[in-house]
Short mmCIF file of C-alpha atoms in Angstrom, two decimals:
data_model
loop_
_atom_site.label_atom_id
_atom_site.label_comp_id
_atom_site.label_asym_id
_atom_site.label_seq_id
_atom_site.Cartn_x
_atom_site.Cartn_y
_atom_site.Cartn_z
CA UNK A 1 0.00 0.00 0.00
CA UNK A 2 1.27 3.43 -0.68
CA UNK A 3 1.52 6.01 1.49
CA UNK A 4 0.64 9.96 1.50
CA UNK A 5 1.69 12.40 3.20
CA UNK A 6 -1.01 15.38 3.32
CA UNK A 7 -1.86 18.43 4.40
CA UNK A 8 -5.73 20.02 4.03
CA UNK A 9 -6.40 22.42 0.86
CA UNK A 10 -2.82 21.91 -0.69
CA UNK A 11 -1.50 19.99 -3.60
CA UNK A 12 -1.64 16.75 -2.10
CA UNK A 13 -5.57 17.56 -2.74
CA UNK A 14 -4.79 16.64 -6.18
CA UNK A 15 -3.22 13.07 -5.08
CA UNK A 16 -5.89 12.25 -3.21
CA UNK A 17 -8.70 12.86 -5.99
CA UNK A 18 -6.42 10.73 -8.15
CA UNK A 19 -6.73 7.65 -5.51
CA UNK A 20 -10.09 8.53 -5.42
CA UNK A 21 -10.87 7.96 -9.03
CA UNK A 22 -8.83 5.27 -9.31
CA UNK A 23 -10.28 3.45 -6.33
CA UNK A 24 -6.69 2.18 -4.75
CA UNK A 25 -6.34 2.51 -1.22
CA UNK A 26 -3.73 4.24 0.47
CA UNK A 27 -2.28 5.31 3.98
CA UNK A 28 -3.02 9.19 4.31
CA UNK A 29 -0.40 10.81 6.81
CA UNK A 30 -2.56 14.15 7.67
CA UNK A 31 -0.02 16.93 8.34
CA UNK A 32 -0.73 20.53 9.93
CA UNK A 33 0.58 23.40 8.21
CA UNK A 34 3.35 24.17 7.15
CA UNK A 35 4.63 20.54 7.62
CA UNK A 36 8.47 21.93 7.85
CA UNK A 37 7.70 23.99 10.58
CA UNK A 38 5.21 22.16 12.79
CA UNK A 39 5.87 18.79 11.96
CA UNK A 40 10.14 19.03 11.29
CA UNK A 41 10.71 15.17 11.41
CA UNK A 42 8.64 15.66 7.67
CA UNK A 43 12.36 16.40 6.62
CA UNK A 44 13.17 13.27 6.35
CA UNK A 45 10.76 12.04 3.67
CA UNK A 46 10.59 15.56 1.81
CA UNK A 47 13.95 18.01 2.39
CA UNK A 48 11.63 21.00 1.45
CA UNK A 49 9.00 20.33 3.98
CA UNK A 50 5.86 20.31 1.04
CA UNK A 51 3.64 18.21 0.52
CA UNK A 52 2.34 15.89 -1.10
CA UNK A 53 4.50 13.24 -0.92
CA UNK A 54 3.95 9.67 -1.91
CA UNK A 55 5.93 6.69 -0.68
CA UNK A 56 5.33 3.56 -2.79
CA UNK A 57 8.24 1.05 -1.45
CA UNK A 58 11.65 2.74 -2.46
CA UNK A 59 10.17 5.26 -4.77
CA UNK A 60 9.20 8.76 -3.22
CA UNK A 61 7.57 11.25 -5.02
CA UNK A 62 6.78 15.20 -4.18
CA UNK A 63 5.57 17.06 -7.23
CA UNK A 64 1.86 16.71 -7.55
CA UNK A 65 1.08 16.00 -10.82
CA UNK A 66 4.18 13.86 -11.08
CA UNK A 67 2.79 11.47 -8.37
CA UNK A 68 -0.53 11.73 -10.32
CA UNK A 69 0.64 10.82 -13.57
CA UNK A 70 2.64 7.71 -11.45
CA UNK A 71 -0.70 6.24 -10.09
CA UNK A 72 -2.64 6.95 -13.48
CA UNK A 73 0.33 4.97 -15.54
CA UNK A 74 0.26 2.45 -12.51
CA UNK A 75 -3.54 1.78 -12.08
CA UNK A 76 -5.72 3.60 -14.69
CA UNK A 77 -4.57 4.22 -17.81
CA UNK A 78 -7.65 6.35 -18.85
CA UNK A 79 -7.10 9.52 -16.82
CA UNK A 80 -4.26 10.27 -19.10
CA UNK A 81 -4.38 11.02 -23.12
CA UNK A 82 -1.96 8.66 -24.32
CA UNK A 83 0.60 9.52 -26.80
CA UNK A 84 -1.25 8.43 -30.14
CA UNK A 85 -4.84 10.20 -28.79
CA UNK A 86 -5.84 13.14 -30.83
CA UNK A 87 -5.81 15.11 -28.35
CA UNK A 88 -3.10 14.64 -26.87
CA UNK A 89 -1.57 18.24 -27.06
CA UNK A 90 -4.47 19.88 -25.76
CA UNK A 91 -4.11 17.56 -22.83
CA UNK A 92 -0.46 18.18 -22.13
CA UNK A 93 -1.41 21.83 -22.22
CA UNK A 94 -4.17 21.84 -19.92
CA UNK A 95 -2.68 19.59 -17.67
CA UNK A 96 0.65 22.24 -17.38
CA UNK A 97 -1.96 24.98 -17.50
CA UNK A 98 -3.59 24.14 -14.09
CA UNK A 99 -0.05 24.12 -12.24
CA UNK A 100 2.04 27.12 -13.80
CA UNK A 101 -0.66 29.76 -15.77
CA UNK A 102 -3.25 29.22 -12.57
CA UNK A 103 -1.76 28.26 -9.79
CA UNK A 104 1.24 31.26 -9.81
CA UNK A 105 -0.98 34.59 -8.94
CA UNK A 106 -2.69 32.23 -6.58
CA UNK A 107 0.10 31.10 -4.90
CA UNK A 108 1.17 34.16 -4.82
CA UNK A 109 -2.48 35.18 -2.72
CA UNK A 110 -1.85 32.11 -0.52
CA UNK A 111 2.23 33.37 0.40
CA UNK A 112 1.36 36.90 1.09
CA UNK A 113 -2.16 36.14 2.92
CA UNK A 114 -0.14 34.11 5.16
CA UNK A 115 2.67 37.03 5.97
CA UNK A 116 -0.57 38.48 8.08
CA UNK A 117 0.77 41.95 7.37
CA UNK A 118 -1.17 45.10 5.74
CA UNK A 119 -0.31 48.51 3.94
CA UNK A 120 -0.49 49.20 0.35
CA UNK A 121 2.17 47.40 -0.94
CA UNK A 122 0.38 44.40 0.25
CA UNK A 123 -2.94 45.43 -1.19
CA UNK A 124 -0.93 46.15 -4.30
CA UNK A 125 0.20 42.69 -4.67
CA UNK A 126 -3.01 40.81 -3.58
CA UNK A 127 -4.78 43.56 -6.29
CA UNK A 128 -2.21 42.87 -8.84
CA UNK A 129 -2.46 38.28 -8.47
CA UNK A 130 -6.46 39.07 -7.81
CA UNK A 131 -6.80 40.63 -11.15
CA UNK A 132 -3.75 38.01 -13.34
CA UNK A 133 -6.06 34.91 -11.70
CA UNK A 134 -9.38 36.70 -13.42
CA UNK A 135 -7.15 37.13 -17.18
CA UNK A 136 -5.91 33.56 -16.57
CA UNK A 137 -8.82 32.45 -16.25
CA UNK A 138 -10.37 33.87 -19.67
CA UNK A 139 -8.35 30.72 -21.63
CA UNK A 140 -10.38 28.40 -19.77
CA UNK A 141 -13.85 30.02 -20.32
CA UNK A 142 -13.15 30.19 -23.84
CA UNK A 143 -11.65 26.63 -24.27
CA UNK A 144 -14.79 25.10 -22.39
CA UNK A 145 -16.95 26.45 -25.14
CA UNK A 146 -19.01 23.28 -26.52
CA UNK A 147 -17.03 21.12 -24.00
CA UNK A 148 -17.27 19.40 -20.74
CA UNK A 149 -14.01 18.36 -19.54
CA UNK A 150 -10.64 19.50 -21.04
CA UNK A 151 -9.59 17.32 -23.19
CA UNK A 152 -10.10 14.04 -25.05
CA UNK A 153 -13.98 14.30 -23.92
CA UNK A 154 -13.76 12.53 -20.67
CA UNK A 155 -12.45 13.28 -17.53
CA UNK A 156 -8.71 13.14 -17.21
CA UNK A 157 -6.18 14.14 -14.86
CA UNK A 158 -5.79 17.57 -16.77
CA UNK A 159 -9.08 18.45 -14.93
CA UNK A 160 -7.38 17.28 -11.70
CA UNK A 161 -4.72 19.63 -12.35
CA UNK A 162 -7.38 22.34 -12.90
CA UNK A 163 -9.74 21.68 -9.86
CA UNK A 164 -7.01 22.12 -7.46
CA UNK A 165 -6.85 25.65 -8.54
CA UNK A 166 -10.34 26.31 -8.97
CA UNK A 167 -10.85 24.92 -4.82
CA UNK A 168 -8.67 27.43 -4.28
CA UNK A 169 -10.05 30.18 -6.34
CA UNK A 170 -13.36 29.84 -4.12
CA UNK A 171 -11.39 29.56 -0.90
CA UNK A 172 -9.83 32.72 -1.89
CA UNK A 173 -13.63 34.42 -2.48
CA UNK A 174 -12.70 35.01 -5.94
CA UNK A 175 -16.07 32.93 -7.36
CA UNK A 176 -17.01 36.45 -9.48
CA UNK A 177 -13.69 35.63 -11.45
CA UNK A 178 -15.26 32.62 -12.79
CA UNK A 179 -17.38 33.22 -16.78
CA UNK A 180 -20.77 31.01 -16.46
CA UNK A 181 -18.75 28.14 -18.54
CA UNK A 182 -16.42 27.63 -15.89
CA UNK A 183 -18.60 27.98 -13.16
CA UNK A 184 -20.63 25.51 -14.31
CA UNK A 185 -17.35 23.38 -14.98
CA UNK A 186 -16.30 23.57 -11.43
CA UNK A 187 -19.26 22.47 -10.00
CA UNK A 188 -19.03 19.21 -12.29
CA UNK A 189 -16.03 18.45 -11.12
CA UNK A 190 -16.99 18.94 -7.66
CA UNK A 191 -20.58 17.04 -7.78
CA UNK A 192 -17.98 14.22 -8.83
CA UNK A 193 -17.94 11.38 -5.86
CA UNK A 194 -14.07 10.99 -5.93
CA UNK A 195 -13.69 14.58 -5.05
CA UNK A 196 -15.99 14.67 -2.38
CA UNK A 197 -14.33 11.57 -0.93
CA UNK A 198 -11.06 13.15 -1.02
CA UNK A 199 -11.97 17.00 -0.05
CA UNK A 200 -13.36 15.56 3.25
CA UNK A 201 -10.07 14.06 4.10
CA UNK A 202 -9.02 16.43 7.40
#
């Protein structure tokens, strides 16, 4: 059985909606955040203190998507567009989408939020990651036009990639951000049972 080590409303969200999906069990290590500072003996399976990581035997893992794409080769094939799909560029490109375009003026929310400092340069930079998360988002309204997932028409782990920043886009109160195709997007993903399963996980 593989192991995870987690921590609530991070990236190791991601790993555990892939489990999910793919029904295989695994041992979920709960971690409070940040890990590295609360929790320092962490170290020892991941130097930077993030998380996820997954331990499967010898192999350990920390990059999100990495791990994803691991379990998906490992135990269903189907959450990824394979090599000779059509669509297999539009995958690759949603899937990277999700973790770079998206996830870097949130991340950039989530660093500075946590700094629990205020002025105007602070507002400046929350303004300025508040208003690059609304542009970024534009791509994906337009690309959902006629469609329901991202790629490949069925759910893959692109939309995994993609619902990890959308959770956070609503933790963030930033739900007006969203056009009325990718509202309506989110909430698919979210209706689905894997997710529930795995956003419950404490």
């Amino acid at each position: 059985m593989v192991t995870l080590y987690h921590a609530r409303n991070t990236h190791s969200l991601r790993v555990l909606w892939t489990l999910e999906e793919l029904g295989v069990k695994a041992e979920v290590k709960s971690l409070q955040f940040p890990p590295r500072k609360l929790q320092p003996e962490y170290l020892s399976i991941n130097p930077t203190g993030a998380v996820p990581a997954l331990v499967d035997g010898e192999l350990v893992l920390t990059e999100s998507l990495a791990i994803c794409e691991y379990l998906a080769a490992k135990h269903g094939p189907s959450l990824v567009v394979a090599p000779n799909e059509p669509e297999r560029i539009p995958f690759l490109q949603w899937l990277w989408y999700g973790e770079s375009t998206l996830m870097t003026p949130l991340s950039r929310m989530a660093t500075v939020g946590r700094l629990d400092r205020k002025g105007p340069d602070i507002d400046a930079v929350m303004a300025d990651a508040r208003d690059n998360t609304g542009v970024r988002l534009t791509s994906l309204e337009k690309h959902l036009d006629g469609r329901e997932f991202l790629a490949a028409d069925r759910f893959t782990l692109a939309d995994v990639s993609l619902g990890y920043p959308l959770h956070l886009v609503g933790l963030f109160g930033l739900d007006h951000l969203l056009g009325p195709r990718s509202a309506a997007y989110r909430a698919r993903l979210f209706a689905r049972p894997a997710f529930q399963r795995a956003v419950s996980v404490p």
